[in-house]
Amino acid sequence: MIAVVNTYQEFSPENVHLRQVGEAVKAGIRMAGGTPCEFNTFHVTDSETFASAGMRYVLPSRDLVADMIELMVEGHRFDAMVLIGSGDKVMPGMVMAVARLDIPAIVLYGGPTKAGIYRNRKVFLETVYDGVGAHFLGKITEEDLKGLEDNHFPFSGACDTATSGNTAGIYTEALGLSLPQSGTFPAGSNYQLRAAKYTGMKIMELVRDNLRPSDILTRSSFENAMRVGLAVGGSTNMVLHMIAMAREAGVGLSFDTWDRLSRETPTLVKLAPSGSWGVTELGEAGGTPAVMKALGDLIHPDSLTVSGKTTGELMEQAEIENADCIRDRRNPVERDGSIYILKGSLAPGGAVVKASGVDRDMWQAVLPARVFEDEEGAIEALRSNEISTGTCVVIRNEGTRGGPGMREMLGATSALMGAGLGNRCALVTDGRFSGATHGPAIGYVTPEAARDGPIALVEDGDPIRIDLSARKLDLEVTQDVLAERRRNHAPRPARVSRGYLKHYAEHVAPASEGAVMPR
């Protein structure tokens, strides 16, 4: 009895094609002598909830996805499972369930779709979001905004950029939990449907061989996945998800682990939005196995994968089909990995930035703070032209506890980019950022404001020093002044007083610990 766990739903383009994918998986299971039983889990879709209160439910859904899978699979005593997911909270939630249940399992990613074309240029998800901000300021017409909107999703699937969902498809394959190259196959394509059928057939081999996730999810496999994510300029969200997934597998990861690997791992692919390459183009260039081949001896070759081959064997078979897309280690895009962990007096526990998306002119700056207590306030100020060039926009009380739910600040970053300030202002928050974010956006500031972090004490005009080269984020205010502010500081009242978010706020761990719920 094989559980087929699907996230098919009708209102999101990245999920709407998954019914057909599920049918192909079930056909493969039957061909190999198994009995598939399909059920759905949910996907609270972040791209539908940006800059709204609904975004507070997106990150909390990750742990509930893991719990739901545990309840269904354990309750019905399945022998193995195939998990079909799209979305960056669903995918790590599925991996968490895989690690927790430790029965034979394969994960199949829902896939990206080719970038759209409008007026002879590629249109990605962030192109549309930035266009909204530009339209508010009169910089593009309503006709052109509609043109961007109508052309950015040619087919079903996730947008063709290093969004958190596409990043999850890549790192899940690099972990060894997906068949080779399936993490970048275009959504709904013959390539994906063939991989789906092979996935169904392969799960029966894993049952017969008793190959379990605990054989695959080792420290080596997590380091492989982290290095691949860094090498392709993946979303900052993978930082907190990787910590959470590793915890379920009994592997200890932290911000410090990310910092170490980032300093050792070059960026070899400049995926959009930081660069011009789409995820489907990365797939055409050889996909995840080719990236690992390019990373060479930085990858642990002995890690097992669901293909039945080791990572090293997959690397030997891989071909780099486009050396402009997947660069050689001797000629990297950047010497370091794409994600930096910053520490300092504003973020004693750490903060996260995608350095590959930051203009070099903004790598070192001292900027006066303009403080907002939520994302909506910052968006309104940006749309009203109230933010001056050379400002550090600080958005607080958006962390795991304070949000609650740690919203993605893509509405604010898009407003900043649309206002033409993306390379002249910074944004610092205890909330999260999406993979579609670009520019000097520093998130996951730890401790968050609701946990009495220094970000709670920042006032308008305070100088904030950003130094990406030194990986530092400092609030340049004397300790005496901060001590006085702390004595007079009143905690902000909780935003919710009932329901799941109240429960979440009372129990969730900080971002630096993966934003996990107790188990």
Coordinates of C-alpha atoms in Angstrom, one line a residue:
M1 CA 0.0 0.0 0.0
I2 CA 1.7 3.2 -1.2
A3 CA 0.4 6.6 -0.1
V4 CA 0.4 9.2 -2.9
V5 CA 0.4 12.6 -1.2
N6 CA -0.6 15.4 -3.5
T7 CA -1.0 19.1 -3.3
Y8 CA -3.4 19.5 -6.3
Q9 CA -5.7 22.4 -5.9
E10 CA -7.5 24.7 -8.4
F11 CA -6.5 28.3 -7.5
S12 CA -2.8 28.2 -7.9
P13 CA -0.9 27.7 -11.2
E14 CA 1.8 25.8 -9.5
N15 CA -0.6 23.1 -8.3
V16 CA -3.4 22.9 -10.9
H17 CA -1.6 20.4 -13.1
L18 CA -0.7 18.0 -10.3
R19 CA -3.8 15.8 -10.7
Q20 CA -2.3 14.5 -14.0
V21 CA 1.1 14.1 -12.4
G22 CA -0.5 12.0 -9.6
E23 CA -2.2 9.8 -12.1
A24 CA 1.2 9.1 -13.7
V25 CA 2.7 8.2 -10.3
K26 CA -0.1 5.8 -9.6
A27 CA 0.3 4.2 -13.0
G28 CA 3.9 3.6 -12.2
I29 CA 3.1 2.1 -8.8
R30 CA 0.6 -0.3 -10.3
M31 CA 3.0 -1.3 -13.1
A32 CA 5.6 -2.3 -10.4
G33 CA 3.0 -4.3 -8.4
G34 CA 1.9 -1.8 -5.7
T35 CA -1.5 -0.4 -4.7
P36 CA -1.5 3.4 -4.7
C37 CA -3.9 5.3 -2.5
E38 CA -4.0 9.1 -3.1
F39 CA -4.9 11.9 -0.7
N40 CA -4.4 15.6 -0.7
T41 CA -2.7 17.9 1.7
F42 CA -3.2 21.7 1.5
H43 CA -1.0 24.5 0.2
V44 CA -1.5 28.0 1.6
T45 CA -0.1 29.7 -1.4
D46 CA 2.2 32.6 -0.7
S47 CA 1.9 34.2 -4.1
E48 CA -1.8 34.6 -3.5
T49 CA -1.4 36.3 -0.1
F50 CA 1.5 38.8 -0.4
A51 CA 1.1 42.0 1.5
S52 CA -2.1 40.7 3.3
A53 CA -3.0 39.3 6.7
G54 CA -3.3 35.9 4.9
M55 CA 0.5 35.7 4.6
R56 CA 0.7 35.1 8.3
Y57 CA -0.7 31.6 7.7
V58 CA 1.9 30.5 5.1
L59 CA 4.9 29.6 7.2
P60 CA 2.8 28.0 10.0
S61 CA 1.3 25.7 7.3
R62 CA 4.6 24.0 6.8
D63 CA 4.6 22.1 10.1
L64 CA 0.9 21.4 9.7
V65 CA 1.6 19.7 6.4
A66 CA 4.1 17.5 8.1
D67 CA 1.6 16.7 10.9
M68 CA -1.2 15.9 8.4
I69 CA 1.0 13.5 6.4
E70 CA 2.0 11.8 9.6
L71 CA -1.6 11.4 10.7
M72 CA -2.8 9.9 7.4
V73 CA 0.2 7.7 6.7
E74 CA 0.6 6.4 10.3
G75 CA -3.2 6.1 10.7
H76 CA -3.5 3.9 7.7
R77 CA -0.2 2.1 8.1
F78 CA 1.1 2.6 4.6
D79 CA 4.2 0.8 3.5
A80 CA 5.8 3.7 1.6
M81 CA 4.8 7.1 0.1
V82 CA 5.3 9.3 -2.9
L83 CA 4.9 13.0 -2.2
I84 CA 4.0 15.4 -5.0
G85 CA 4.4 19.0 -3.9
S86 CA 4.6 22.6 -5.2
G87 CA 5.3 25.5 -3.0
D88 CA 8.1 26.3 -0.6
K89 CA 6.3 25.5 2.6
V90 CA 4.7 22.3 1.3
M91 CA 8.0 20.9 0.0
P92 CA 10.0 21.2 3.3
G93 CA 6.8 20.1 5.2
M94 CA 6.9 17.0 3.1
V95 CA 10.6 16.4 3.7
M96 CA 10.0 16.9 7.5
A97 CA 7.3 14.2 7.3
V98 CA 9.6 11.9 5.3
A99 CA 12.3 12.2 8.0
R100 CA 9.9 11.7 10.8
L101 CA 8.1 8.7 9.5
D102 CA 11.2 7.0 8.0
I103 CA 9.4 4.7 5.6
P104 CA 10.5 4.4 1.9
A105 CA 9.7 7.7 0.2
I106 CA 10.3 9.7 -2.9
V107 CA 9.4 13.4 -3.4
L108 CA 8.4 14.8 -6.8
Y109 CA 8.5 18.5 -7.3
G110 CA 5.6 20.1 -9.3
G111 CA 8.0 22.1 -11.5
P112 CA 8.6 25.5 -13.0
T113 CA 7.1 27.0 -16.1
K114 CA 9.0 28.9 -18.8
A115 CA 9.3 32.6 -18.3
G116 CA 6.7 34.7 -20.2
I117 CA 7.6 37.3 -22.8
Y118 CA 6.2 40.8 -23.0
R119 CA 7.5 43.5 -25.2
N120 CA 10.6 41.4 -26.1
R121 CA 11.7 40.8 -22.5
K122 CA 11.4 37.9 -20.1
V123 CA 8.6 38.3 -17.5
F124 CA 9.1 36.7 -14.1
L125 CA 6.9 36.8 -11.0
E126 CA 9.0 39.6 -9.5
T127 CA 8.7 41.6 -12.8
V128 CA 5.0 41.8 -12.1
Y129 CA 5.4 42.7 -8.4
D130 CA 7.9 45.4 -9.2
G131 CA 5.5 46.6 -11.9
V132 CA 2.8 47.1 -9.4
G133 CA 5.0 49.5 -7.4
A134 CA 6.1 51.3 -10.6
H135 CA 2.4 51.7 -11.7
F136 CA 1.5 53.2 -8.3
L137 CA 4.1 55.9 -8.9
G138 CA 3.1 56.5 -12.5
K139 CA 6.2 55.0 -14.0
I140 CA 4.4 52.4 -16.2
T141 CA 0.9 52.4 -17.7
E142 CA -2.0 50.3 -16.6
E143 CA -1.9 48.7 -20.0
D144 CA 1.7 47.6 -19.5
L145 CA 1.0 46.4 -16.0
K146 CA -1.8 44.2 -17.4
G147 CA 0.6 43.0 -20.1
L148 CA 3.1 41.9 -17.5
E149 CA 0.3 40.2 -15.5
D150 CA -1.1 38.4 -18.5
N151 CA 2.2 37.1 -19.8
H152 CA 4.1 35.9 -16.8
F153 CA 2.6 32.4 -16.5
P154 CA 2.5 30.9 -20.0
F155 CA 1.6 27.5 -18.5
S156 CA 0.9 25.8 -15.2
G157 CA 3.8 25.6 -12.8
A158 CA 5.9 27.8 -10.6
C159 CA 7.4 31.0 -12.0
D160 CA 10.7 30.4 -13.8
T161 CA 12.8 32.1 -11.1
A162 CA 14.7 31.2 -7.9
T163 CA 11.5 31.5 -5.9
S164 CA 11.4 29.5 -2.6
G165 CA 9.3 26.8 -4.2
N166 CA 11.7 26.2 -7.1
T167 CA 14.7 26.4 -4.7
A168 CA 12.9 23.6 -2.7
G169 CA 12.6 21.5 -5.8
I170 CA 16.4 21.8 -6.4
Y171 CA 17.5 21.2 -2.8
T172 CA 15.1 18.2 -2.4
E173 CA 16.7 16.6 -5.4
A174 CA 20.2 17.4 -4.0
L175 CA 19.2 15.8 -0.7
G176 CA 18.7 12.6 -2.6
L177 CA 15.0 12.4 -2.2
S178 CA 14.0 12.9 -5.8
L179 CA 15.0 11.2 -9.1
P180 CA 17.8 12.9 -11.0
Q181 CA 16.8 16.1 -12.8
S182 CA 13.2 15.9 -11.8
G183 CA 13.6 19.1 -9.6
T184 CA 13.8 21.3 -12.7
F185 CA 11.6 19.5 -15.2
P186 CA 9.0 21.9 -16.6
A187 CA 5.6 21.5 -15.0
G188 CA 3.2 19.2 -16.9
S189 CA 5.8 18.4 -19.6
N190 CA 6.3 14.9 -21.0
Y191 CA 9.7 14.9 -19.1
Q192 CA 7.8 15.4 -15.8
L193 CA 5.1 12.9 -16.6
R194 CA 7.7 10.3 -17.5
A195 CA 9.6 11.1 -14.3
A196 CA 6.3 10.7 -12.4
K197 CA 5.8 7.2 -13.8
Y198 CA 9.4 6.2 -13.1
T199 CA 8.9 7.6 -9.5
G200 CA 6.0 5.3 -9.0
M201 CA 7.9 2.3 -10.3
K202 CA 11.0 3.2 -8.2
I203 CA 9.2 3.5 -4.9
M204 CA 8.4 -0.3 -5.2
E205 CA 12.2 -1.0 -5.5
L206 CA 12.8 1.1 -2.4
V207 CA 10.2 -1.0 -0.5
R208 CA 11.8 -4.2 -1.7
D209 CA 15.3 -3.0 -0.8
N210 CA 14.1 -1.4 2.5
L211 CA 15.9 1.9 1.6
R212 CA 14.7 4.4 4.1
P213 CA 15.0 8.2 4.5
S214 CA 17.4 7.6 7.5
D215 CA 19.8 6.0 5.0
I216 CA 19.7 9.1 2.8
L217 CA 19.2 12.1 5.1
T218 CA 22.6 12.3 6.6
R219 CA 24.8 15.4 7.5
S220 CA 26.6 14.8 4.2
S221 CA 23.4 15.0 2.2
F222 CA 22.2 18.1 3.9
E223 CA 25.6 19.8 3.3
N224 CA 25.3 18.7 -0.4
A225 CA 21.8 20.3 -0.6
M226 CA 23.0 23.5 1.1
R227 CA 25.9 23.9 -1.2
V228 CA 23.8 23.4 -4.3
G229 CA 21.3 25.9 -3.0
L230 CA 24.1 28.4 -2.4
A231 CA 25.6 27.7 -5.8
V232 CA 22.4 28.5 -7.7
G233 CA 21.5 31.6 -5.8
G234 CA 18.5 30.0 -4.1
S235 CA 15.9 31.7 -1.9
T236 CA 16.8 32.8 1.6
N237 CA 13.8 30.8 2.9
M238 CA 15.9 27.6 2.4
V239 CA 18.0 28.7 5.4
L240 CA 15.2 28.2 7.9
H241 CA 13.7 25.2 6.1
M242 CA 16.9 23.3 6.0
I243 CA 17.4 23.8 9.7
A244 CA 13.8 22.5 10.3
M245 CA 14.2 19.5 8.0
A246 CA 17.5 18.5 9.5
R247 CA 16.1 18.7 13.0
E248 CA 13.5 16.0 12.0
A249 CA 16.4 13.9 10.6
G250 CA 18.4 14.2 13.8
V251 CA 21.1 16.5 12.1
G252 CA 22.0 19.7 13.8
L253 CA 22.3 22.7 11.5
S254 CA 22.4 26.4 12.4
F255 CA 23.0 29.9 11.0
D256 CA 26.7 29.2 11.7
T257 CA 26.6 26.1 9.4
W258 CA 25.2 28.2 6.7
D259 CA 27.9 30.9 7.2
R260 CA 30.7 28.3 7.0
L261 CA 29.4 26.7 3.8
S262 CA 28.6 30.1 2.2
R263 CA 32.3 31.1 2.7
E264 CA 33.4 27.9 1.0
T265 CA 30.9 27.5 -1.8
P266 CA 31.1 29.6 -5.0
T267 CA 28.0 30.9 -6.8
L268 CA 28.0 29.2 -10.2
V269 CA 24.5 30.0 -11.5
K270 CA 22.9 33.4 -11.5
L271 CA 19.2 32.5 -11.5
A272 CA 16.6 35.2 -11.8
P273 CA 15.7 37.5 -10.0
S274 CA 19.4 38.1 -9.2
G275 CA 20.4 37.1 -12.8
S276 CA 18.9 36.4 -16.2
W277 CA 18.7 32.5 -16.2
G278 CA 15.4 30.8 -15.6
V279 CA 15.1 27.5 -13.6
T280 CA 13.9 25.7 -16.8
E281 CA 17.1 26.9 -18.5
L282 CA 19.1 25.5 -15.6
G283 CA 17.3 22.2 -16.2
E284 CA 18.2 22.3 -19.9
A285 CA 21.8 23.0 -18.8
G286 CA 21.9 19.7 -16.9
G287 CA 20.0 20.5 -13.7
T288 CA 21.0 19.7 -10.2
P289 CA 23.4 16.8 -11.1
A290 CA 25.3 19.2 -13.4
V291 CA 25.6 21.8 -10.6
M292 CA 27.0 19.1 -8.3
K293 CA 29.4 18.1 -11.0
A294 CA 30.6 21.7 -11.3
L295 CA 31.0 21.9 -7.5
G296 CA 33.3 18.8 -7.7
D297 CA 35.0 17.8 -4.5
L298 CA 32.9 20.2 -2.4
I299 CA 30.1 17.6 -2.8
H300 CA 30.1 14.4 -0.6
P301 CA 30.1 11.6 -3.3
D302 CA 29.0 8.7 -1.0
S303 CA 25.6 10.1 -0.1
L304 CA 22.8 7.7 -1.1
T305 CA 19.8 8.8 -3.3
V306 CA 16.4 7.3 -4.1
S307 CA 17.7 6.6 -7.6
G308 CA 19.7 3.7 -6.1
K309 CA 22.9 5.5 -7.0
T310 CA 25.3 7.6 -4.9
T311 CA 25.7 11.3 -5.5
G312 CA 29.1 10.6 -6.9
E313 CA 27.7 8.2 -9.5
L314 CA 25.1 10.8 -10.5
M315 CA 27.8 13.4 -10.8
E316 CA 29.9 11.1 -13.1
Q317 CA 26.9 10.6 -15.4
A318 CA 26.0 14.3 -15.4
E319 CA 26.7 16.6 -18.4
I320 CA 27.0 20.4 -18.2
E321 CA 25.2 21.4 -21.4
N322 CA 25.5 25.2 -21.1
A323 CA 28.7 26.5 -19.5
D324 CA 27.4 30.1 -19.6
C325 CA 24.5 29.0 -17.3
I326 CA 26.5 26.7 -15.0
R327 CA 29.9 28.2 -14.6
D328 CA 33.1 26.5 -13.8
R329 CA 34.5 26.7 -10.3
R330 CA 37.6 28.4 -11.8
N331 CA 35.3 31.1 -13.2
P332 CA 32.4 31.5 -10.8
V333 CA 29.8 34.1 -10.8
E334 CA 30.9 35.0 -7.2
R335 CA 33.6 33.6 -5.1
D336 CA 31.2 33.0 -2.2
G337 CA 27.8 31.4 -1.9
S338 CA 24.8 33.5 -2.7
I339 CA 23.5 33.8 0.9
Y340 CA 25.3 35.6 3.7
I341 CA 24.7 35.4 7.5
L342 CA 25.1 38.8 9.0
K343 CA 25.7 39.4 12.7
G344 CA 26.2 42.5 14.8
S345 CA 24.6 44.7 17.4
L346 CA 21.3 44.8 15.5
A347 CA 21.3 41.0 14.9
P348 CA 23.2 39.3 17.7
G349 CA 21.6 35.9 16.7
G350 CA 22.1 36.5 13.0
A351 CA 20.3 37.8 9.9
V352 CA 20.1 36.6 6.3
V353 CA 20.6 38.3 3.0
K354 CA 20.9 37.1 -0.6
A355 CA 24.2 38.9 -1.3
S356 CA 24.1 37.9 -5.0
G357 CA 21.1 40.2 -5.5
V358 CA 22.6 43.3 -3.9
D359 CA 24.3 45.9 -6.0
R360 CA 28.0 46.3 -5.0
D361 CA 27.4 50.0 -4.2
M362 CA 25.2 48.9 -1.3
W363 CA 27.5 46.3 0.2
Q364 CA 28.9 48.9 2.6
A365 CA 26.6 51.7 3.8
V366 CA 25.5 53.6 6.9
L367 CA 21.9 54.6 6.5
P368 CA 19.4 56.4 8.8
A369 CA 16.5 54.2 9.9
R370 CA 12.9 54.7 9.1
V371 CA 10.9 52.4 11.3
F372 CA 7.6 50.7 10.7
E373 CA 5.6 48.3 12.9
D374 CA 4.3 46.3 10.0
E375 CA 4.7 45.8 6.3
E376 CA 1.5 47.7 5.4
G377 CA 2.9 50.9 6.9
A378 CA 6.1 50.6 4.9
I379 CA 4.3 50.0 1.6
E380 CA 2.0 53.0 2.2
A381 CA 5.0 55.3 2.9
L382 CA 6.8 54.0 -0.3
R383 CA 3.7 54.5 -2.5
S384 CA 3.3 58.0 -1.1
N385 CA 6.9 58.9 -1.9
E386 CA 7.7 59.4 1.8
I387 CA 11.0 57.4 1.7
S388 CA 14.1 59.3 0.8
T389 CA 17.1 58.0 -1.1
G390 CA 19.7 56.5 1.2
T391 CA 17.2 55.3 3.9
C392 CA 17.2 52.0 5.8
V393 CA 13.5 50.9 6.0
V394 CA 13.1 48.8 9.2
I395 CA 10.0 46.6 9.5
R396 CA 9.6 44.9 12.8
N397 CA 7.1 42.8 14.7
E398 CA 6.8 40.5 11.7
G399 CA 8.8 37.6 13.1
T400 CA 7.6 34.1 14.0
R401 CA 6.1 35.2 17.3
G402 CA 5.4 38.9 16.6
G403 CA 3.8 38.5 13.2
P404 CA 2.8 36.0 14.1
G405 CA 3.8 33.7 11.3
M406 CA 6.8 35.6 9.8
R407 CA 5.3 37.1 6.7
E408 CA 7.3 37.5 3.5
M409 CA 8.0 41.2 2.8
L410 CA 7.8 40.9 -1.0
G411 CA 5.1 43.6 -1.0
A412 CA 7.5 46.0 0.6
T413 CA 10.5 45.1 -1.5
S414 CA 8.4 45.3 -4.7
A415 CA 7.2 48.8 -3.6
L416 CA 10.9 49.7 -3.0
M417 CA 12.0 48.5 -6.4
G418 CA 9.0 50.0 -8.1
A419 CA 9.9 53.4 -6.6
G420 CA 13.4 53.1 -8.1
L421 CA 15.0 52.9 -4.6
G422 CA 16.1 49.2 -4.8
N423 CA 19.7 50.0 -5.2
R424 CA 19.7 53.2 -3.0
C425 CA 17.8 52.1 0.1
A426 CA 18.0 49.0 2.3
L427 CA 15.2 47.0 3.9
V428 CA 15.8 45.3 7.3
T429 CA 13.2 43.2 9.0
D430 CA 12.5 40.4 11.5
G431 CA 10.2 39.0 8.9
R432 CA 11.1 36.9 5.8
F433 CA 11.8 37.4 2.2
S434 CA 10.7 35.5 -0.9
G435 CA 13.0 34.0 -3.5
A436 CA 11.5 36.6 -5.8
T437 CA 13.1 39.3 -3.7
H438 CA 16.1 41.2 -5.0
G439 CA 18.1 44.2 -3.8
P440 CA 19.5 44.9 -0.3
A441 CA 16.8 43.1 1.6
I442 CA 18.0 41.8 5.0
G443 CA 15.6 39.5 6.9
Y444 CA 15.3 37.0 9.7
V445 CA 16.8 39.5 12.1
T446 CA 17.3 37.5 15.4
P447 CA 16.2 38.0 18.1
E448 CA 13.0 39.4 16.7
A449 CA 11.3 42.4 18.2
A450 CA 8.7 40.3 20.0
R451 CA 11.5 38.4 21.7
D452 CA 13.1 41.7 22.9
G453 CA 15.7 41.8 20.2
P454 CA 17.6 45.1 19.6
I455 CA 15.4 45.7 16.5
A456 CA 12.6 46.5 18.9
L457 CA 14.6 49.6 20.2
V458 CA 15.5 51.2 16.8
E459 CA 14.1 54.7 16.3
D460 CA 13.8 56.9 13.2
G461 CA 17.1 58.4 12.3
D462 CA 19.3 55.8 14.0
P463 CA 22.4 55.0 11.9
I464 CA 22.4 51.4 10.7
R465 CA 25.7 50.1 9.3
I466 CA 25.5 47.4 6.7
D467 CA 28.8 45.7 5.7
L468 CA 28.3 42.6 3.6
S469 CA 32.0 42.1 3.1
A470 CA 32.5 41.8 6.8
R471 CA 29.1 40.1 7.2
K472 CA 28.0 42.7 9.8
L473 CA 24.7 44.4 10.6
D474 CA 25.1 47.0 13.4
L475 CA 22.9 49.6 15.1
E476 CA 25.2 52.5 15.8
V477 CA 23.6 53.7 19.0
T478 CA 25.4 53.7 22.4
Q479 CA 24.7 51.0 24.9
D480 CA 23.6 53.7 27.4
V481 CA 21.0 55.0 25.0
L482 CA 19.8 51.5 24.3
A483 CA 19.6 50.7 28.0
E484 CA 17.4 53.8 28.6
R485 CA 15.2 52.8 25.7
R486 CA 14.8 49.3 27.0
R487 CA 13.7 50.6 30.4
N488 CA 11.0 52.6 28.7
H489 CA 10.1 50.0 26.1
A490 CA 6.5 48.5 26.3
P491 CA 6.0 45.2 24.5
R492 CA 3.6 45.4 21.6
P493 CA 0.2 43.7 22.3
A494 CA -0.3 40.4 20.5
R495 CA -2.0 40.8 17.1
V496 CA -4.2 37.7 17.5
S497 CA -6.1 36.4 20.5
R498 CA -7.5 33.1 19.3
G499 CA -7.2 30.4 16.8
Y500 CA -4.2 28.6 15.3
L501 CA -2.0 31.7 15.1
K502 CA -2.3 32.3 18.8
H503 CA -1.2 28.8 19.5
Y504 CA 1.6 29.2 16.9
A505 CA 2.9 32.4 18.5
E506 CA 2.9 30.8 21.9
H507 CA 5.0 27.8 20.9
V508 CA 7.0 28.5 17.7
A509 CA 10.8 28.7 17.8
P510 CA 12.7 31.6 16.4
A511 CA 13.9 31.8 12.8
S512 CA 17.5 30.8 13.8
E513 CA 16.1 27.5 15.1
G514 CA 14.1 26.8 11.9
A515 CA 10.8 28.3 13.1
V516 CA 9.7 24.8 14.2
M517 CA 6.9 23.8 16.5
P518 CA 7.5 21.6 19.5
R519 CA 7.1 17.9 18.9

